[in-house]
mmCIF file with all atom_site columns, C-alpha atoms in Angstrom:
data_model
loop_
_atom_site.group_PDB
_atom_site.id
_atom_site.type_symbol
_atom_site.label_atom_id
_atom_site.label_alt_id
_atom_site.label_comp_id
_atom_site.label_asym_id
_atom_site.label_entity_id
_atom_site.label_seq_id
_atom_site.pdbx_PDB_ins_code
_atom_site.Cartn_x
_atom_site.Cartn_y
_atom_site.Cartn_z
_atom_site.occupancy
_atom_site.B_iso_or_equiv
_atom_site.pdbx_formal_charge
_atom_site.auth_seq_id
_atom_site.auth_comp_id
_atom_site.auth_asym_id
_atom_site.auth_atom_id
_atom_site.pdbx_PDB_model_num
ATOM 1   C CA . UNK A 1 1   ? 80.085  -13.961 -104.485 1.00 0.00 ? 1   UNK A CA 1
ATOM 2   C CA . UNK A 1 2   ? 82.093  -13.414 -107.324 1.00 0.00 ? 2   UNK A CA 1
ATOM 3   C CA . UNK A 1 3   ? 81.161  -15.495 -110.383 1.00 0.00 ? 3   UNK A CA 1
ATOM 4   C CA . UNK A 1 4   ? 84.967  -15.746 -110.813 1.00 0.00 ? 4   UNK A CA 1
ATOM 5   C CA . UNK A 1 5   ? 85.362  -18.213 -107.774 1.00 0.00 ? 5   UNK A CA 1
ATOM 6   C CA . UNK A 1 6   ? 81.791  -19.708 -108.343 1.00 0.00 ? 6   UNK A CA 1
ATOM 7   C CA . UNK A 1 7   ? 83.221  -20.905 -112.046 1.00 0.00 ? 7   UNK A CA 1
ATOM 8   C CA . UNK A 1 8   ? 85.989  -22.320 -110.168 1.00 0.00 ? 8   UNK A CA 1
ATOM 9   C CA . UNK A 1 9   ? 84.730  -23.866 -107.446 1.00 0.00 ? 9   UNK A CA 1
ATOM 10  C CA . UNK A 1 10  ? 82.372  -25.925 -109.671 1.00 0.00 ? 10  UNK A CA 1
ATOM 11  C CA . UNK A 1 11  ? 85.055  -26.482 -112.415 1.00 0.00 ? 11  UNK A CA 1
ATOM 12  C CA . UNK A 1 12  ? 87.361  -28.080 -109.806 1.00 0.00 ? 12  UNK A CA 1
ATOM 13  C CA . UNK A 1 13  ? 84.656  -30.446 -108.581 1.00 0.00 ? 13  UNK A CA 1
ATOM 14  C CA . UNK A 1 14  ? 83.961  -31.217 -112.142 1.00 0.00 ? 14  UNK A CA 1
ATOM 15  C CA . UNK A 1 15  ? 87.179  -31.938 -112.927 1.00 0.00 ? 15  UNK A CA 1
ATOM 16  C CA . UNK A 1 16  ? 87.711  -33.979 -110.023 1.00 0.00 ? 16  UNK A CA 1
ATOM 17  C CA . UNK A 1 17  ? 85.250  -36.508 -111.293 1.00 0.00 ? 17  UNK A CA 1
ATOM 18  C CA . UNK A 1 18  ? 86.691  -36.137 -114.326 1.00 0.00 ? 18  UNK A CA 1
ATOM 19  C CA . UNK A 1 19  ? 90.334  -36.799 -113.551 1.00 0.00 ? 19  UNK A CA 1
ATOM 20  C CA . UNK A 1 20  ? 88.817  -39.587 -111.080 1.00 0.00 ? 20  UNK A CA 1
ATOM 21  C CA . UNK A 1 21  ? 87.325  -41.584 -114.171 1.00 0.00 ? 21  UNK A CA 1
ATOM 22  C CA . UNK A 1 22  ? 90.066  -40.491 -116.789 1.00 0.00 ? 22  UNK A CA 1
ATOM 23  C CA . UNK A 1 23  ? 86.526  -38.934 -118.600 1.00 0.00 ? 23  UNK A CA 1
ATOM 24  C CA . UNK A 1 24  ? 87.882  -34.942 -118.610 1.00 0.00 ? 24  UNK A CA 1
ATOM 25  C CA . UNK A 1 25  ? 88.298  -34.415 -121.814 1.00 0.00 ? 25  UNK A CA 1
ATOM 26  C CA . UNK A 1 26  ? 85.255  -35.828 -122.604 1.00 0.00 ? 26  UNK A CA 1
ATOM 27  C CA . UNK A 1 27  ? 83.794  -34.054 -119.989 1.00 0.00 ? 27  UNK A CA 1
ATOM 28  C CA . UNK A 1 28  ? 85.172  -30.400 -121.477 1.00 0.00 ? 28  UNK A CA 1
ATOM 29  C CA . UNK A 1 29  ? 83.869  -31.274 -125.076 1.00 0.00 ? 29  UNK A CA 1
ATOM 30  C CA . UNK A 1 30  ? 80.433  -31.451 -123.819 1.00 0.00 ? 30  UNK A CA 1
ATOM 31  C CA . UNK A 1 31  ? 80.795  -28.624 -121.273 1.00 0.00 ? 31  UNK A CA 1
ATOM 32  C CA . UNK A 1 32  ? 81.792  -26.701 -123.929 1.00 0.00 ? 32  UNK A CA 1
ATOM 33  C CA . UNK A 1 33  ? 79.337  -27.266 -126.368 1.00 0.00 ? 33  UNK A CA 1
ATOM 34  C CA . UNK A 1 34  ? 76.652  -27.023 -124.317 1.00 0.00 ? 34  UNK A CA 1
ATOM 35  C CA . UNK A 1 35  ? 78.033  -23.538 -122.884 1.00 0.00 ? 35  UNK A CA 1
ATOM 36  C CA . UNK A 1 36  ? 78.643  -22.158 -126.606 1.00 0.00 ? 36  UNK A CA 1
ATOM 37  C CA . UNK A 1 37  ? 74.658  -23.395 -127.029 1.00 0.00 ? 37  UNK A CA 1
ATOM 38  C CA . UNK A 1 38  ? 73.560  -21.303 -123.871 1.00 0.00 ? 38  UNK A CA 1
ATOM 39  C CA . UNK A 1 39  ? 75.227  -18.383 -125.317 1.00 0.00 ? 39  UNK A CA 1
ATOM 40  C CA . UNK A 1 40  ? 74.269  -19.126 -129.289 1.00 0.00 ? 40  UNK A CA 1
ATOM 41  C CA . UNK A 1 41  ? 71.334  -19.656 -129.150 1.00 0.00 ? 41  UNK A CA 1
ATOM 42  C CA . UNK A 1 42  ? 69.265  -16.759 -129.902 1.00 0.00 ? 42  UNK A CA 1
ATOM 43  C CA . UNK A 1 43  ? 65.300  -16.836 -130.884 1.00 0.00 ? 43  UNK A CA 1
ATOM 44  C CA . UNK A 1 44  ? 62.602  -13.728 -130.589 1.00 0.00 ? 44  UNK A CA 1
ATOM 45  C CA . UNK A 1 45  ? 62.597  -14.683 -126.761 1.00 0.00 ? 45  UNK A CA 1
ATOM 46  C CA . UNK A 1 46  ? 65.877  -13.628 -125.875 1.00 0.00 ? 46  UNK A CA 1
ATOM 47  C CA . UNK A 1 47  ? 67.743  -17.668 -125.933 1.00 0.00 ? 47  UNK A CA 1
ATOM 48  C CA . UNK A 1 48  ? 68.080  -20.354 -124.200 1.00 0.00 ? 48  UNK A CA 1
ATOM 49  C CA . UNK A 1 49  ? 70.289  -18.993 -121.385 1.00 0.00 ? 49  UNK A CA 1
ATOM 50  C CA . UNK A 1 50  ? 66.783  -16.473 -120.848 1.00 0.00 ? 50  UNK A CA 1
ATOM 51  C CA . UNK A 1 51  ? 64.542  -19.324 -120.914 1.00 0.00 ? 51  UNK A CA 1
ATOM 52  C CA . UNK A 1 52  ? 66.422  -21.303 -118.154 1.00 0.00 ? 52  UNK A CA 1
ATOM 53  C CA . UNK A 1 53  ? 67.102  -18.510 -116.071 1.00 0.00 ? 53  UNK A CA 1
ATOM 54  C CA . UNK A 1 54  ? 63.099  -16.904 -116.006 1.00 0.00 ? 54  UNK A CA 1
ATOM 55  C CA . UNK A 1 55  ? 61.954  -16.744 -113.017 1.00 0.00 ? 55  UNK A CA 1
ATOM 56  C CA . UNK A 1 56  ? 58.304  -16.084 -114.028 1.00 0.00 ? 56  UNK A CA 1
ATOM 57  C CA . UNK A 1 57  ? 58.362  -19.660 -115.830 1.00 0.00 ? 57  UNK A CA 1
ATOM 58  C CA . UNK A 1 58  ? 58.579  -22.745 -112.975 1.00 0.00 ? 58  UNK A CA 1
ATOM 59  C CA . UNK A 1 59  ? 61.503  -24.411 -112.093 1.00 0.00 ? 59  UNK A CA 1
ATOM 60  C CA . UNK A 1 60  ? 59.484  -27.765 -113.310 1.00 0.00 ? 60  UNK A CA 1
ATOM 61  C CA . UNK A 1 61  ? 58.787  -25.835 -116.888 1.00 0.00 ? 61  UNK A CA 1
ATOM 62  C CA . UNK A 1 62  ? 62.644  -24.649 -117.260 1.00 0.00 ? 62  UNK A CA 1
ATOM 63  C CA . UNK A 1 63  ? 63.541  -28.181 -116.110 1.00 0.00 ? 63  UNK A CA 1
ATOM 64  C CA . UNK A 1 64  ? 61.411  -29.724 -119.088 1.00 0.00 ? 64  UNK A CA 1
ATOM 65  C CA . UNK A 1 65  ? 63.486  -26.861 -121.643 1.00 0.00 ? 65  UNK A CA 1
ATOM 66  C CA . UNK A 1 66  ? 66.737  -28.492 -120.418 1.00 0.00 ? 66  UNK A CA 1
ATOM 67  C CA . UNK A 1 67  ? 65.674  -32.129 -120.693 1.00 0.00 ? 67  UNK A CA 1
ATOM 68  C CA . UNK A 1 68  ? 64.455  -31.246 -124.469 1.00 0.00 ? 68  UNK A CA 1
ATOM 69  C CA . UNK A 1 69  ? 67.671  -29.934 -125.005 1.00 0.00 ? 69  UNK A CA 1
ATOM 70  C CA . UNK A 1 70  ? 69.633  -32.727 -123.498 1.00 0.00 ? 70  UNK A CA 1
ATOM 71  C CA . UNK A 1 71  ? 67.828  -34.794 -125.214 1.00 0.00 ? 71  UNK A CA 1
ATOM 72  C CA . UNK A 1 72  ? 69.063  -33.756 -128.127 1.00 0.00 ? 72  UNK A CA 1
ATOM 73  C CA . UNK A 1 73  ? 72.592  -33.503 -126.955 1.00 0.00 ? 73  UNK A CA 1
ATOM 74  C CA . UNK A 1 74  ? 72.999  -37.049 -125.988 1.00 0.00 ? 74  UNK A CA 1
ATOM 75  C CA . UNK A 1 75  ? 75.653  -35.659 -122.984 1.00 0.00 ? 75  UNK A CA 1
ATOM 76  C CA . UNK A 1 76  ? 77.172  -38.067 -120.374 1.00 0.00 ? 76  UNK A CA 1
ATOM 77  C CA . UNK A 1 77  ? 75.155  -38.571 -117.503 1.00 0.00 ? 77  UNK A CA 1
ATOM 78  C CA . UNK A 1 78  ? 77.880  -36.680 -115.473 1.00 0.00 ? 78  UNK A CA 1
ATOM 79  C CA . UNK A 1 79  ? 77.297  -33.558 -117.334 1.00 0.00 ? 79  UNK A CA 1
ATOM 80  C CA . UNK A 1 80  ? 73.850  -33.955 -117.570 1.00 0.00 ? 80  UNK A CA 1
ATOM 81  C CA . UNK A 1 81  ? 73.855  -34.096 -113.696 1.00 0.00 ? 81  UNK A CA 1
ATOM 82  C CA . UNK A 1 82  ? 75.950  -31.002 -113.316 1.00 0.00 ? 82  UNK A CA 1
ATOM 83  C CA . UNK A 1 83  ? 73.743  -29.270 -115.763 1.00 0.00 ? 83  UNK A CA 1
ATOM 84  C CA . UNK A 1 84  ? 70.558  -30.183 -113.626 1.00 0.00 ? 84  UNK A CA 1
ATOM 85  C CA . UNK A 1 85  ? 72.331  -28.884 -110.410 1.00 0.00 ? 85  UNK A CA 1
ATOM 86  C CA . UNK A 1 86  ? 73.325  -25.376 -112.227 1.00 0.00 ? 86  UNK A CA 1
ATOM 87  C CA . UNK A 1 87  ? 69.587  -25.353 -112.902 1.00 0.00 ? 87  UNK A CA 1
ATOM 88  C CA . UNK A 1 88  ? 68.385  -26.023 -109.320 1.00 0.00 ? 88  UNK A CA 1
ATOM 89  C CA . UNK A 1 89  ? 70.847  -23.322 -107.303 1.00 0.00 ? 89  UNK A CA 1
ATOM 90  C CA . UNK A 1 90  ? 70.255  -20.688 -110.127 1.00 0.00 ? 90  UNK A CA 1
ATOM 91  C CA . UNK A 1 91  ? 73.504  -21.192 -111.708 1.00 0.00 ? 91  UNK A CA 1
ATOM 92  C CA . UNK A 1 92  ? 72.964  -21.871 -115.153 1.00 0.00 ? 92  UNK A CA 1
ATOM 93  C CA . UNK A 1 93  ? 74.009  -18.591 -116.315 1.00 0.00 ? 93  UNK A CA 1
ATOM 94  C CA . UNK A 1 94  ? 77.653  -19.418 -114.555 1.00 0.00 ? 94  UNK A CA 1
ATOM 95  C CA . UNK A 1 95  ? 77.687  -22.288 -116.694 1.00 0.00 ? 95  UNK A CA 1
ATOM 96  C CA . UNK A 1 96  ? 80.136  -20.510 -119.607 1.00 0.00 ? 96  UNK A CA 1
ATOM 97  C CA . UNK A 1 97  ? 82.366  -19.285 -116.884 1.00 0.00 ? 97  UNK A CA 1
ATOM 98  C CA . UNK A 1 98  ? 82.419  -22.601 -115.591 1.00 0.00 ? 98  UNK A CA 1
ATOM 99  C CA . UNK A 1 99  ? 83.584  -23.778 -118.929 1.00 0.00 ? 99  UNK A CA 1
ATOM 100 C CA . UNK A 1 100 ? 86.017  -21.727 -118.959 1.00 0.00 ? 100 UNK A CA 1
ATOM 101 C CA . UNK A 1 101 ? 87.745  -22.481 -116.020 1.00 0.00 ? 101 UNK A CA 1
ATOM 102 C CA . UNK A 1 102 ? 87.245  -26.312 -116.571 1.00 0.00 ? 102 UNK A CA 1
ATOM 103 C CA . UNK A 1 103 ? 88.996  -25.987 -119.739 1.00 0.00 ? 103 UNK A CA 1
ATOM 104 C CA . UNK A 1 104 ? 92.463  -23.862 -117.880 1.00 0.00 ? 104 UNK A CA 1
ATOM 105 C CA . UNK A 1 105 ? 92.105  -26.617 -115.619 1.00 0.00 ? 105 UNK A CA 1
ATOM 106 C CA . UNK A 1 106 ? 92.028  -29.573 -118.016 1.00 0.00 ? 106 UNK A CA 1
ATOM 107 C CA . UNK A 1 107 ? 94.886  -27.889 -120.098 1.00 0.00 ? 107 UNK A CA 1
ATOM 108 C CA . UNK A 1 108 ? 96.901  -27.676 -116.689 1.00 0.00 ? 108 UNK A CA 1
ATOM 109 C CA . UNK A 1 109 ? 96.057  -30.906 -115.910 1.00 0.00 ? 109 UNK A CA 1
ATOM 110 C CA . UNK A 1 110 ? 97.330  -32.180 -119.315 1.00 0.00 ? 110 UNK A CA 1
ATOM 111 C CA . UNK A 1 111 ? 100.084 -30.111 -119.841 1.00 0.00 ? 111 UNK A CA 1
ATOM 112 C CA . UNK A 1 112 ? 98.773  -28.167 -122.290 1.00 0.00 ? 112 UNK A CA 1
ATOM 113 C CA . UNK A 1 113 ? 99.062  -24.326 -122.906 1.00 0.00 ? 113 UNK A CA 1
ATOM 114 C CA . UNK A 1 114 ? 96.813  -22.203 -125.506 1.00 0.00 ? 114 UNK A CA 1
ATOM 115 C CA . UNK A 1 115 ? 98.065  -19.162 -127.476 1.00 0.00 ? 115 UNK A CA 1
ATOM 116 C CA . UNK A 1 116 ? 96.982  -17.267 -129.836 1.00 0.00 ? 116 UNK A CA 1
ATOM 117 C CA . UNK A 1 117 ? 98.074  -16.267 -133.245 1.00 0.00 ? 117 UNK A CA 1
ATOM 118 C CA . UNK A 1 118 ? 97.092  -12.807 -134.891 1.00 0.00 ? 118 UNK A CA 1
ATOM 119 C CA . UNK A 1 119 ? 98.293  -12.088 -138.488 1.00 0.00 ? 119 UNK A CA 1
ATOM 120 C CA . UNK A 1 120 ? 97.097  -9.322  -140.647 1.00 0.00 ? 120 UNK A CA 1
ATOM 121 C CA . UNK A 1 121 ? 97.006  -11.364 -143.540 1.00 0.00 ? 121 UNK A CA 1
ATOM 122 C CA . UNK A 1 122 ? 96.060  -15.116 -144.196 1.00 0.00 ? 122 UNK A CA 1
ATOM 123 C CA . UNK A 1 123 ? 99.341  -15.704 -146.221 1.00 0.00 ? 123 UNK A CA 1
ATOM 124 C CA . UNK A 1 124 ? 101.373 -14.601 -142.853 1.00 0.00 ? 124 UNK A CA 1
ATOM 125 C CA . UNK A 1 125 ? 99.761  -17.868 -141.119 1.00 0.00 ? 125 UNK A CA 1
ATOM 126 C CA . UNK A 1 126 ? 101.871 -20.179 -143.216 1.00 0.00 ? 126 UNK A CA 1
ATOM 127 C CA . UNK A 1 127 ? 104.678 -22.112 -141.098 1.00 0.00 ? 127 UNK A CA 1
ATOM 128 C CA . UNK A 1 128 ? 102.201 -22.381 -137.964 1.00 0.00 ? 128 UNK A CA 1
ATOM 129 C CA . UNK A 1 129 ? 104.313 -25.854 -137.509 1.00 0.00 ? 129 UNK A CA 1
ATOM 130 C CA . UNK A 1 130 ? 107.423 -24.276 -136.748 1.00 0.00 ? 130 UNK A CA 1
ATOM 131 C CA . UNK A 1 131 ? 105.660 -21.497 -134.385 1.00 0.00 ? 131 UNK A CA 1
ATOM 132 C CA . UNK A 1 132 ? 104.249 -24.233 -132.666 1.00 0.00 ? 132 UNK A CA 1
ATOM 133 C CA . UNK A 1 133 ? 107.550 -26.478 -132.227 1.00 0.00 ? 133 UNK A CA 1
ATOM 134 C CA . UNK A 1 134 ? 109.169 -23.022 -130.999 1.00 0.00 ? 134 UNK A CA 1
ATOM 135 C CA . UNK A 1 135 ? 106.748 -22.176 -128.457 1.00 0.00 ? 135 UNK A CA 1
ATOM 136 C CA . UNK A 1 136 ? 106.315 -25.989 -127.371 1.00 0.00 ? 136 UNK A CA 1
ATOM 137 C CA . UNK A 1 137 ? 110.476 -25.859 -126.846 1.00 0.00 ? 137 UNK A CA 1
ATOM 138 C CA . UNK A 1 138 ? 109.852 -22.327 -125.355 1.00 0.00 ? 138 UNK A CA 1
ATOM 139 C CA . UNK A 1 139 ? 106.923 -23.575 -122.706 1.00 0.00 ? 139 UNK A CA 1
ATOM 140 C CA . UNK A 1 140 ? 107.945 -27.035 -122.143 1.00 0.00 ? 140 UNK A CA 1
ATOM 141 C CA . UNK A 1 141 ? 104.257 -27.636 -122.550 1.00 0.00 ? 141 UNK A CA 1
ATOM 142 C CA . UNK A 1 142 ? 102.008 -28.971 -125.830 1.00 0.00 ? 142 UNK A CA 1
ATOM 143 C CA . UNK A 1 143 ? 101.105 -26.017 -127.036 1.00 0.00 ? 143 UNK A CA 1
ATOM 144 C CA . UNK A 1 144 ? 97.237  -25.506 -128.783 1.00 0.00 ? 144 UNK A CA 1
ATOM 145 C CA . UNK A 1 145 ? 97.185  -22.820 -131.586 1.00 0.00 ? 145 UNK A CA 1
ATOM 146 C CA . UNK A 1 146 ? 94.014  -20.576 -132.699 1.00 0.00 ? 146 UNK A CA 1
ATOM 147 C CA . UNK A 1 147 ? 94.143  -18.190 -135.375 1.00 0.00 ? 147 UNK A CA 1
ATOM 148 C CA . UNK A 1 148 ? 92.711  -15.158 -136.669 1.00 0.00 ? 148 UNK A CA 1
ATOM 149 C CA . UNK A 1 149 ? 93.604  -12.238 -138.890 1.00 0.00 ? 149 UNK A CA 1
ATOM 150 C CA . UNK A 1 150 ? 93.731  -8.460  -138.012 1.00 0.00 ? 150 UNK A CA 1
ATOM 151 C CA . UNK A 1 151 ? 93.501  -5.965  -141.130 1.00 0.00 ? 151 UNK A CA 1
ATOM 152 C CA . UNK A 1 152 ? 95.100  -3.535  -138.850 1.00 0.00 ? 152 UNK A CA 1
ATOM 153 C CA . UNK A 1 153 ? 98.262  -4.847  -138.256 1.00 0.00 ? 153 UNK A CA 1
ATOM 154 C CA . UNK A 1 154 ? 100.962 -3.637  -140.976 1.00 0.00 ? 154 UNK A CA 1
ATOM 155 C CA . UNK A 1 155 ? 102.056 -6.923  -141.343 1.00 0.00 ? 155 UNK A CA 1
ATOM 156 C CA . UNK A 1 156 ? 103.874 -9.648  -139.102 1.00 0.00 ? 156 UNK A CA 1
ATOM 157 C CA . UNK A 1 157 ? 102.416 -12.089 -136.217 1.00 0.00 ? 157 UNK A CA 1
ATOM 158 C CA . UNK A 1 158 ? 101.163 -10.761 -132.782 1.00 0.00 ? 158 UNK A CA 1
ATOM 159 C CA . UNK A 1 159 ? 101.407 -14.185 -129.854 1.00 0.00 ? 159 UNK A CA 1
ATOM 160 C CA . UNK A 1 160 ? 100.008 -14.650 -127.577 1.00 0.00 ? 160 UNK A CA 1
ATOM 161 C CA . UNK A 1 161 ? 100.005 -17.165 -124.054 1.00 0.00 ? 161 UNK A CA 1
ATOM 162 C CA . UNK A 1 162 ? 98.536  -16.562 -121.276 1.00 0.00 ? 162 UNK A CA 1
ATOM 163 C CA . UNK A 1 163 ? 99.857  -12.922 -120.367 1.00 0.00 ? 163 UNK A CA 1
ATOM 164 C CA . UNK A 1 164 ? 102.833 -13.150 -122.255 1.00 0.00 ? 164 UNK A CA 1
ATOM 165 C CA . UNK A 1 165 ? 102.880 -11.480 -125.844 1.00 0.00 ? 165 UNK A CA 1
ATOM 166 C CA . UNK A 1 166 ? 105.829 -11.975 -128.277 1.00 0.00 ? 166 UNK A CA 1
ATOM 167 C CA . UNK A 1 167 ? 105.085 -8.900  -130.934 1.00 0.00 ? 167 UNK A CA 1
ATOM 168 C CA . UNK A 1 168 ? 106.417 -9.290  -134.113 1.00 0.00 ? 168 UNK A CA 1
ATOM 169 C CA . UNK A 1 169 ? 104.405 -7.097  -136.165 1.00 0.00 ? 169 UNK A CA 1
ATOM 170 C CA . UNK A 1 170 ? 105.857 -4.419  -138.267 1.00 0.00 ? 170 UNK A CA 1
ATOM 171 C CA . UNK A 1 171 ? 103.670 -1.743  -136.046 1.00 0.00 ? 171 UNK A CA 1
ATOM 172 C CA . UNK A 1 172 ? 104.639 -2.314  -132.611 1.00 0.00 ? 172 UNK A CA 1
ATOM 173 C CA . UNK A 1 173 ? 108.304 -2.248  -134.858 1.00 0.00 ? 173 UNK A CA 1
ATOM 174 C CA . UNK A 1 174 ? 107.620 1.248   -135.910 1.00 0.00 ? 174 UNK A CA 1
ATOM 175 C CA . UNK A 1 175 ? 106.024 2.646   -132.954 1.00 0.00 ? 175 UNK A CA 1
ATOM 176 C CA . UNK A 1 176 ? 109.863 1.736   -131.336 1.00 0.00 ? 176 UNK A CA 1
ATOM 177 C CA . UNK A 1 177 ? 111.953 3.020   -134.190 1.00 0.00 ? 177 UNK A CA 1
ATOM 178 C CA . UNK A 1 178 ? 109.432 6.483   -133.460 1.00 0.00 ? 178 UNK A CA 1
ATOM 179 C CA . UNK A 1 179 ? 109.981 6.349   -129.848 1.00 0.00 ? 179 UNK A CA 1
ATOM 180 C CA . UNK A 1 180 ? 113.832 6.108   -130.137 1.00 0.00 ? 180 UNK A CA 1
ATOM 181 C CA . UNK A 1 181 ? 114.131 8.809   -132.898 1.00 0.00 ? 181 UNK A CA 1
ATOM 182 C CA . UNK A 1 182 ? 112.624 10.708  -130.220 1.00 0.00 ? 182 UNK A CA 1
ATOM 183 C CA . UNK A 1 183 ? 114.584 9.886   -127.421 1.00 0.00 ? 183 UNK A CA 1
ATOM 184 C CA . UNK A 1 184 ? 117.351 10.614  -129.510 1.00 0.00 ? 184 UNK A CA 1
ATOM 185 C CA . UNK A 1 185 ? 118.912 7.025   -129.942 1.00 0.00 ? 185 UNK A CA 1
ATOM 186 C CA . UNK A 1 186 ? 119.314 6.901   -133.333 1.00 0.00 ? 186 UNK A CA 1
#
């Protein structure tokens, strides 16, 4: 099985109990956290995600690893559940994918889309608010920036959402002005 439609399958029952309770976002948060913590956490044995997935240590010793952890969490009881039953059927290491799909299901659920901004400068990132306005009128949706800065872009904003990409960097403007002096447009 793919872990594709494994992620899904258990991010659509988690979501269901989520949506059920009005607790998904809540639910995602945590999810979330505890999936960047699987995949942070680094120490000379390899991390946390290498500890719970040993097979030469007990299910009983990896289960006491988790509770520590959760303990220190202070998670819902749902997603310390759902963490416990990734443990049991060996499908802890799923659990980022998992996240991942629960959070494109939470946005859809919400109405909520998430692009991405790349600059190649800092001072490029100013008027985010009118981006965002644009794009919200543009997808009909609420629209959830993140941001980051590429050195190699000339200058100008590269967009991002979902497949789409709206290229406004001076670059991709140069490769075309190239291409048509070459195809003889100009």
């Amino acid at each position: 099985m793919k872990s594709g439609s494994l992620a899904r399958r258990y991010a659509k029952a988690l979501i269901a109990i989520g949506i059920d309770d009005n607790s998904y976002e809540q639910l995602g948060r945590e999810l979330k956290s505890f999936s960047e913590l699987l995949v942070g956490h680094k120490d000379g044995s390899g991390g946390l995600s290498a500890a719970l997935r040993n097979p030469s240590y007990s299910l009983d010793k990896r289960r006491a690893v988790l509770e520590a952890v959760l303990g220190k969490l202070r998670l819902s009881k749902t997603i310390e559940n759902f963490l416990h039953l990734a443990l049991d059927r060996d499908r802890i290491a799923y659990v980022p994918d998992i996240a991942a799909e629960f959070e494109a299901m939470a946005d859809q659920h919400a109405g909520r889309v998430r692009a991405e901004v790349v600059a190649a400068q800092q001072s490029d990132l100013q008027q985010l608010d009118q981006l965002k306005k644009a794009l919200e009128q543009r997808t009909g949706k609420q629209v959830v920036l993140t941001t980051r800065v590429d050195p190699e872009l000339l200058a100008g904003k590269v967009t991002r959402i979902g497949s789409t990409v709206f290229d406004g960097s001076i670059r991709t403007r140069l490769d075309q002005l190239g291409n048509d002096l070459l195809a003889n447009k100009i």
